[in-house]
PDB file of C-alpha atoms in Angstrom:
ATOM      1  CA  MET A  27       0.036   0.188   0.034  1.00 77.00           C
ATOM      2  CA  LEU A  28       2.797   2.602   1.236  1.00 78.00           C
ATOM      3  CA  GLY A  29       4.705   1.387  -2.602  1.00 78.00           C
ATOM      4  CA  LEU A  30       1.149   2.611  -4.388  1.00 78.00           C
ATOM      5  CA  ALA A  31       0.848   5.530  -2.596  1.00 78.00           C
ATOM      6  CA  ARG A  32       4.665   6.516  -3.580  1.00 78.00           C
ATOM      7  CA  GLY A  33       4.567   5.463  -7.236  1.00 78.00           C
ATOM      8  CA  SER A  34       6.235   2.516  -6.660  1.00 75.00           C
ATOM      9  CA  GLY A  35       7.554  -0.180  -9.637  1.00 76.00           C
ATOM     10  CA  ASN A  36       6.407  -3.777  -9.453  1.00 72.00           C
ATOM     11  CA  ARG A  37       9.768  -4.454  -6.897  1.00 73.00           C
ATOM     12  CA  SER A  38       8.479  -2.265  -4.549  1.00 72.00           C
ATOM     13  CA  LEU A  39       4.652  -3.314  -4.815  1.00 77.00           C
ATOM     14  CA  ASN A  40       5.148  -7.051  -4.783  1.00 73.00           C
ATOM     15  CA  GLY A  41       5.706  -7.044  -0.925  1.00 74.00           C
ATOM     16  CA  MET A  42       7.584  -9.614   0.827  1.00 75.00           C
ATOM     17  CA  ALA A  43       7.784 -13.326  -0.388  1.00 76.00           C
ATOM     18  CA  GLU A  44       7.682 -16.539   1.647  1.00 81.00           C
ATOM     19  CA  VAL A  45      10.609 -17.238   0.406  1.00 82.00           C
ATOM     20  CA  ASN A  46      13.796 -14.665  -0.730  1.00 80.00           C
ATOM     21  CA  GLY A  47      17.003 -16.241  -1.103  1.00 83.00           C
ATOM     22  CA  ARG A  48      18.003 -17.223   2.605  1.00 89.00           C
ATOM     23  CA  TYR A  49      14.844 -15.509   4.495  1.00 88.00           C
ATOM     24  CA  LEU A  50      11.974 -18.242   4.989  1.00 87.00           C
ATOM     25  CA  ARG A  51       8.729 -16.877   6.262  1.00 86.00           C
ATOM     26  CA  PRO A  52       6.697 -20.112   6.134  1.00 86.00           C
ATOM     27  CA  LEU A  53       3.779 -18.173   8.554  1.00 84.00           C
ATOM     28  CA  LEU A  54       3.607 -15.143   6.242  1.00 80.00           C
ATOM     29  CA  GLY A  55       0.227 -16.254   4.455  1.00 80.00           C
ATOM     30  CA  ILE A  56      -1.724 -16.814   7.352  1.00 86.00           C
ATOM     31  CA  GLU A  57      -3.638 -13.958   9.697  1.00 85.00           C
ATOM     32  CA  ARG A  58      -2.458 -12.570  12.811  1.00 85.00           C
ATOM     33  CA  ALA A  59      -5.195 -13.868  14.518  1.00 89.00           C
ATOM     34  CA  THR A  60      -5.137 -17.233  13.531  1.00 92.00           C
ATOM     35  CA  THR A  61      -1.280 -17.268  14.362  1.00 91.00           C
ATOM     36  CA  VAL A  62      -2.453 -15.882  18.160  1.00 91.00           C
ATOM     37  CA  ALA A  63      -5.402 -18.104  18.479  1.00 94.00           C
ATOM     38  CA  PHE A  64      -2.842 -21.079  18.073  1.00 92.00           C
ATOM     39  CA  CYS A  65      -0.341 -19.887  20.606  1.00 92.00           C
ATOM     40  CA  GLU A  66      -3.162 -19.158  23.317  1.00 92.00           C
ATOM     41  CA  ASP A  67      -4.236 -23.099  22.814  1.00 94.00           C
ATOM     42  CA  SER A  68      -0.601 -23.926  22.960  1.00 95.00           C
ATOM     43  CA  GLY A  69      -0.135 -22.088  26.074  1.00 95.00           C
ATOM     44  CA  LEU A  70       1.925 -19.544  24.541  1.00 93.00           C
ATOM     45  CA  THR A  71       2.713 -16.353  24.362  1.00 92.00           C
ATOM     46  CA  ALA A  72       2.419 -14.667  20.829  1.00 90.00           C
ATOM     47  CA  TRP A  73       5.197 -11.860  20.219  1.00 89.00           C
ATOM     48  CA  GLN A  74       3.452  -8.666  19.729  1.00 87.00           C
ATOM     49  CA  ASP A  75       6.652  -6.127  17.982  1.00 87.00           C
ATOM     50  CA  PRO A  76       6.100  -2.827  20.086  1.00 87.00           C
ATOM     51  CA  GLN A  77       6.865  -1.194  16.530  1.00 88.00           C
ATOM     52  CA  ASN A  78       3.323  -2.565  15.331  1.00 84.00           C
ATOM     53  CA  SER A  79       1.935  -0.061  17.306  1.00 84.00           C
ATOM     54  CA  GLU A  80       4.083   2.922  16.999  1.00 89.00           C
ATOM     55  CA  SER A  81       2.452   5.453  14.994  1.00 88.00           C
ATOM     56  CA  LYS A  82       5.064   7.167  14.345  1.00 91.00           C
ATOM     57  CA  PHE A  83       5.368   4.141  11.348  1.00 90.00           C
ATOM     58  CA  ALA A  84       3.762   4.553   8.154  1.00 88.00           C
ATOM     59  CA  ARG A  85       3.020   1.446   7.996  1.00 88.00           C
ATOM     60  CA  VAL A  86       1.276   1.139  11.386  1.00 89.00           C
ATOM     61  CA  ARG A  87      -0.763   4.287  10.353  1.00 92.00           C
ATOM     62  CA  VAL A  88      -1.743   2.672   7.161  1.00 90.00           C
ATOM     63  CA  ARG A  89      -2.594  -0.738   8.794  1.00 89.00           C
ATOM     64  CA  HIS A  90      -4.595   0.808  11.945  1.00 90.00           C
ATOM     65  CA  ASN A  91      -6.460   3.617   9.951  1.00 92.00           C
ATOM     66  CA  VAL A  92      -6.268   3.582   6.055  1.00 92.00           C
ATOM     67  CA  MET A  93      -7.067  -0.588   5.686  1.00 90.00           C
ATOM     68  CA  PRO A  94     -10.291  -0.045   8.399  1.00 92.00           C
ATOM     69  CA  ILE A  95     -11.468   2.494   5.671  1.00 94.00           C
ATOM     70  CA  LEU A  96     -11.078   0.566   2.698  1.00 92.00           C
ATOM     71  CA  GLU A  97     -12.663  -2.435   4.153  1.00 92.00           C
ATOM     72  CA  ALA A  98     -15.570  -0.450   5.541  1.00 94.00           C
ATOM     73  CA  GLU A  99     -15.927   0.973   2.107  1.00 93.00           C
ATOM     74  CA  LEU A 100     -15.247  -1.579  -0.184  1.00 92.00           C
ATOM     75  CA  GLY A 101     -16.093  -4.586   1.593  1.00 91.00           C
ATOM     76  CA  PRO A 102     -14.269  -7.008   4.013  1.00 91.00           C
ATOM     77  CA  GLY A 103     -10.796  -8.975   2.357  1.00 90.00           C
ATOM     78  CA  ILE A 104      -8.936  -5.976   1.079  1.00 90.00           C
ATOM     79  CA  ALA A 105      -5.812  -7.349   2.575  1.00 86.00           C
ATOM     80  CA  GLN A 106      -6.179 -10.576   1.151  1.00 87.00           C
ATOM     81  CA  SER A 107      -6.829  -8.951  -2.194  1.00 89.00           C
ATOM     82  CA  LEU A 108      -3.757  -6.676  -1.896  1.00 87.00           C
ATOM     83  CA  ALA A 109      -1.935 -10.010  -1.063  1.00 85.00           C
ATOM     84  CA  ARG A 110      -3.011 -11.798  -3.991  1.00 89.00           C
ATOM     85  CA  THR A 111      -1.935  -9.022  -6.128  1.00 89.00           C
ATOM     86  CA  ALA A 112       1.641  -8.551  -4.531  1.00 87.00           C
ATOM     87  CA  GLU A 113       2.029 -12.193  -5.593  1.00 88.00           C
ATOM     88  CA  GLN A 114       1.021 -11.460  -9.297  1.00 91.00           C
ATOM     89  CA  LEU A 115       3.504  -8.560  -9.202  1.00 90.00           C
ATOM     90  CA  ARG A 116       6.317 -10.892  -8.005  1.00 90.00           C
ATOM     91  CA  GLU A 117       5.104 -13.256 -10.283  1.00 91.00           C
ATOM     92  CA  ASP A 118       5.516 -10.803 -13.514  1.00 93.00           C
ATOM     93  CA  GLU A 119       8.653  -8.885 -11.978  1.00 92.00           C
ATOM     94  CA  THR A 120      10.495 -12.404 -11.622  1.00 92.00           C
ATOM     95  CA  ALA A 121       9.231 -13.221 -15.388  1.00 95.00           C
ATOM     96  CA  LEU A 122      10.737  -9.593 -16.453  1.00 95.00           C
ATOM     97  CA  ALA A 123      13.916  -9.864 -14.595  1.00 94.00           C
ATOM     98  CA  GLU A 124      14.741 -12.724 -16.526  1.00 97.00           C
ATOM     99  CA  LEU A 125      14.028 -11.793 -19.593  1.00 97.00           C
ATOM    100  CA  ALA A 126      15.920  -8.371 -19.114  1.00 97.00           C
ATOM    101  CA  GLU A 127      19.153 -10.688 -17.966  1.00 98.00           C
ATOM    102  CA  LEU A 128      18.917 -12.943 -20.910  1.00 98.00           C
ATOM    103  CA  PHE A 129      18.804  -9.856 -22.994  1.00 98.00           C
ATOM    104  CA  PHE A 130      21.849  -8.280 -21.315  1.00 98.00           C
ATOM    105  CA  ALA A 131      23.808 -11.371 -21.414  1.00 98.00           C
ATOM    106  CA  GLN A 132      23.127 -11.256 -25.328  1.00 98.00           C
ATOM    107  CA  PHE A 133      22.943  -7.911 -26.030  1.00 98.00           C
ATOM    108  CA  ALA A 134      25.175  -5.768 -24.278  1.00 97.00           C
ATOM    109  CA  SER A 135      29.127  -5.605 -23.983  1.00 96.00           C
ATOM    110  CA  THR A 136      30.655  -4.957 -20.668  1.00 95.00           C
ATOM    111  CA  LYS A 137      34.135  -3.182 -20.233  1.00 93.00           C
ATOM    112  CA  SER A 138      35.574  -1.803 -17.588  1.00 89.00           C
ATOM    113  CA  THR A 139      34.207   1.804 -17.795  1.00 93.00           C
ATOM    114  CA  SER A 140      31.201   1.302 -20.161  1.00 95.00           C
ATOM    115  CA  ILE A 141      28.605  -0.695 -21.489  1.00 97.00           C
ATOM    116  CA  ASP A 142      27.676  -0.879 -25.309  1.00 98.00           C
ATOM    117  CA  ILE A 143      23.629  -1.567 -26.037  1.00 98.00           C
ATOM    118  CA  ALA A 144      23.034  -3.520 -29.431  1.00 97.00           C
ATOM    119  CA  LEU A 145      20.529  -0.264 -30.885  1.00 96.00           C
ATOM    120  CA  ASP A 146      18.010  -2.664 -32.752  1.00 96.00           C
ATOM    121  CA  ALA A 147      17.863  -5.192 -29.926  1.00 97.00           C
ATOM    122  CA  PHE A 148      17.217  -2.387 -27.657  1.00 97.00           C
ATOM    123  CA  LYS A 149      14.837  -0.725 -29.882  1.00 96.00           C
ATOM    124  CA  SER A 150      12.668  -4.078 -30.471  1.00 96.00           C
ATOM    125  CA  ALA A 151      12.786  -5.050 -26.616  1.00 97.00           C
ATOM    126  CA  PRO A 152       9.524  -4.374 -24.351  1.00 96.00           C
ATOM    127  CA  LEU A 153      10.105  -0.849 -22.448  1.00 95.00           C
ATOM    128  CA  ALA A 154       9.438  -3.002 -18.766  1.00 94.00           C
ATOM    129  CA  VAL A 155      12.855  -4.858 -20.263  1.00 97.00           C
ATOM    130  CA  ARG A 156      14.812  -2.216 -21.616  1.00 96.00           C
ATOM    131  CA  HIS A 157      14.214  -0.073 -17.984  1.00 94.00           C
ATOM    132  CA  ARG A 158      15.640  -3.343 -16.335  1.00 95.00           C
ATOM    133  CA  VAL A 159      18.809  -3.567 -19.003  1.00 96.00           C
ATOM    134  CA  VAL A 160      19.389   0.088 -18.240  1.00 95.00           C
ATOM    135  CA  ALA A 161      18.662   0.093 -14.598  1.00 93.00           C
ATOM    136  CA  LYS A 162      21.320  -3.148 -14.504  1.00 95.00           C
ATOM    137  CA  ALA A 163      24.025  -1.356 -16.658  1.00 95.00           C
ATOM    138  CA  LEU A 164      23.672   1.987 -14.166  1.00 93.00           C
ATOM    139  CA  GLN A 165      24.661  -0.450 -11.397  1.00 92.00           C
ATOM    140  CA  ILE A 166      27.230  -2.088 -13.065  1.00 94.00           C
ATOM    141  CA  LEU A 167      28.832   1.093 -13.933  1.00 94.00           C
ATOM    142  CA  GLN A 168      28.258   2.351 -10.159  1.00 90.00           C
ATOM    143  CA  ALA A 169      26.135   5.631 -10.820  1.00 88.00           C
ATOM    144  CA  PRO A 170      25.838   7.323  -7.662  1.00 83.00           C
ATOM    145  CA  GLU A 171      22.019   7.856  -8.486  1.00 81.00           C
ATOM    146  CA  PHE A 172      19.598   7.030 -10.754  1.00 84.00           C
ATOM    147  CA  ALA A 173      15.725   7.311 -11.248  1.00 87.00           C
ATOM    148  CA  ARG A 174      12.739   6.907 -13.578  1.00 87.00           C
ATOM    149  CA  VAL A 175      13.581  10.429 -14.914  1.00 91.00           C
ATOM    150  CA  HIS A 176      16.883   9.100 -15.715  1.00 91.00           C
ATOM    151  CA  ILE A 177      15.832   5.913 -17.390  1.00 91.00           C
ATOM    152  CA  ARG A 178      13.030   7.919 -19.356  1.00 91.00           C
ATOM    153  CA  ALA A 179      16.165  10.377 -21.040  1.00 92.00           C
ATOM    154  CA  ILE A 180      17.918   7.482 -21.768  1.00 93.00           C
ATOM    155  CA  ASP A 181      14.807   6.112 -23.565  1.00 91.00           C
ATOM    156  CA  ALA A 182      14.602   9.171 -25.317  1.00 92.00           C
ATOM    157  CA  LEU A 183      17.967   8.488 -27.169  1.00 94.00           C
ATOM    158  CA  VAL A 184      16.483   5.385 -28.681  1.00 93.00           C
ATOM    159  CA  ASP A 185      12.567   6.595 -29.610  1.00 92.00           C
ATOM    160  CA  ASP A 186      12.700  10.131 -29.853  1.00 91.00           C
ATOM    161  CA  TRP A 187      15.926  10.346 -31.985  1.00 91.00           C
ATOM    162  CA  HIS A 188      16.626  13.971 -33.471  1.00 92.00           C
ATOM    163  CA  GLY A 189      20.323  13.967 -33.383  1.00 90.00           C
ATOM    164  CA  GLN A 190      20.712  14.972 -29.624  1.00 90.00           C
ATOM    165  CA  LYS A 191      23.940  15.276 -27.558  1.00 92.00           C
ATOM    166  CA  PRO A 192      24.923  12.550 -25.296  1.00 94.00           C
ATOM    167  CA  LEU A 193      23.176  13.032 -21.886  1.00 93.00           C
ATOM    168  CA  THR A 194      25.277  13.409 -18.758  1.00 92.00           C
ATOM    169  CA  LEU A 195      23.829  11.602 -16.184  1.00 91.00           C
ATOM    170  CA  PRO A 196      24.892  11.578 -12.040  1.00 90.00           C
ATOM    171  CA  GLY A 197      28.445   9.464 -12.777  1.00 91.00           C
ATOM    172  CA  VAL A 198      27.504   8.072 -16.294  1.00 94.00           C
ATOM    173  CA  ARG A 199      27.460   9.561 -19.838  1.00 95.00           C
ATOM    174  CA  VAL A 200      24.922   7.939 -22.346  1.00 96.00           C
ATOM    175  CA  GLU A 201      25.215   8.174 -26.115  1.00 96.00           C
ATOM    176  CA  ARG A 202      23.541   6.887 -28.955  1.00 96.00           C
ATOM    177  CA  THR A 203      25.813   5.579 -31.991  1.00 95.00           C
ATOM    178  CA  ALA A 204      24.867   4.386 -35.754  1.00 93.00           C
ATOM    179  CA  THR A 205      24.543   0.947 -33.643  1.00 96.00           C
ATOM    180  CA  HIS A 206      24.559   0.899 -29.792  1.00 96.00           C
ATOM    181  CA  ILE A 207      23.425   2.927 -26.834  1.00 97.00           C
ATOM    182  CA  VAL A 208      26.947   3.530 -25.131  1.00 97.00           C
ATOM    183  CA  LEU A 209      26.614   4.089 -21.109  1.00 96.00           C
ATOM    184  CA  LYS A 210      30.262   5.337 -19.933  1.00 96.00           C
ATOM    185  CA  THR A 211      31.614   6.308 -16.551  1.00 93.00           C
ATOM    186  CA  ALA A 212      31.690  10.031 -16.301  1.00 80.00           C
ATOM    187  CA  LYS A 213      35.027  11.471 -15.672  1.00 64.00           C
ATOM    188  CA  THR A 214      32.923  14.431 -13.687  1.00 40.00           C
ATOM    189  CA  LEU A 215      30.048  14.557 -12.388  1.00 43.00           C
ATOM    190  CA  LYS A 216      27.977  17.559 -14.169  1.00 46.00           C
ATOM    191  CA  PRO A 217      24.507  18.572 -13.824  1.00 51.00           C
ATOM    192  CA  GLY A 218      22.153  15.829 -15.991  1.00 48.00           C
ATOM    193  CA  ALA A 219      20.735  17.079 -19.185  1.00 44.00           C
ATOM    194  CA  CYS A 220      17.042  15.288 -17.807  1.00 48.00           C
TER     195      CYS A 220
END
């Protein structure tokens, strides 16, 4: 819910997964009331995270203030519906990330201070894949910071090409050649062109 309000992408909207690398959350899909009742029936005291009642945290305000309003206005089951949506987004994000990795392996050439991406293949790739490929390239080149506005500016070199000059983004210079989009580590950090 917080990610949605902040305009986040799939990765942030897909929530926590039951299995994420070495982290296992086998009880994630079970409602809190069920785990509390089980503990009581078993003579155990359910642990209450004190931060879950502190309204200084946005997630607590959403849980205690926003969710009840949504349930009252839209009907019960909002939390479960959001969990299903998050699961679908997780599946989509996994597929898109895999496609981007395959694209990068096939059409990107990594050098010590630059990455060349084959222009024709890049043009024909879906935007969601292109954006992930650019994000990966920026991470590899250790761009100090980048946001959607930077990725969209690189898109303009592909989709809105009219001979514009190379882009100078935080830590990276990006140019279009006849055959490639070339991302290079910038020598100096100058204000971006976007």
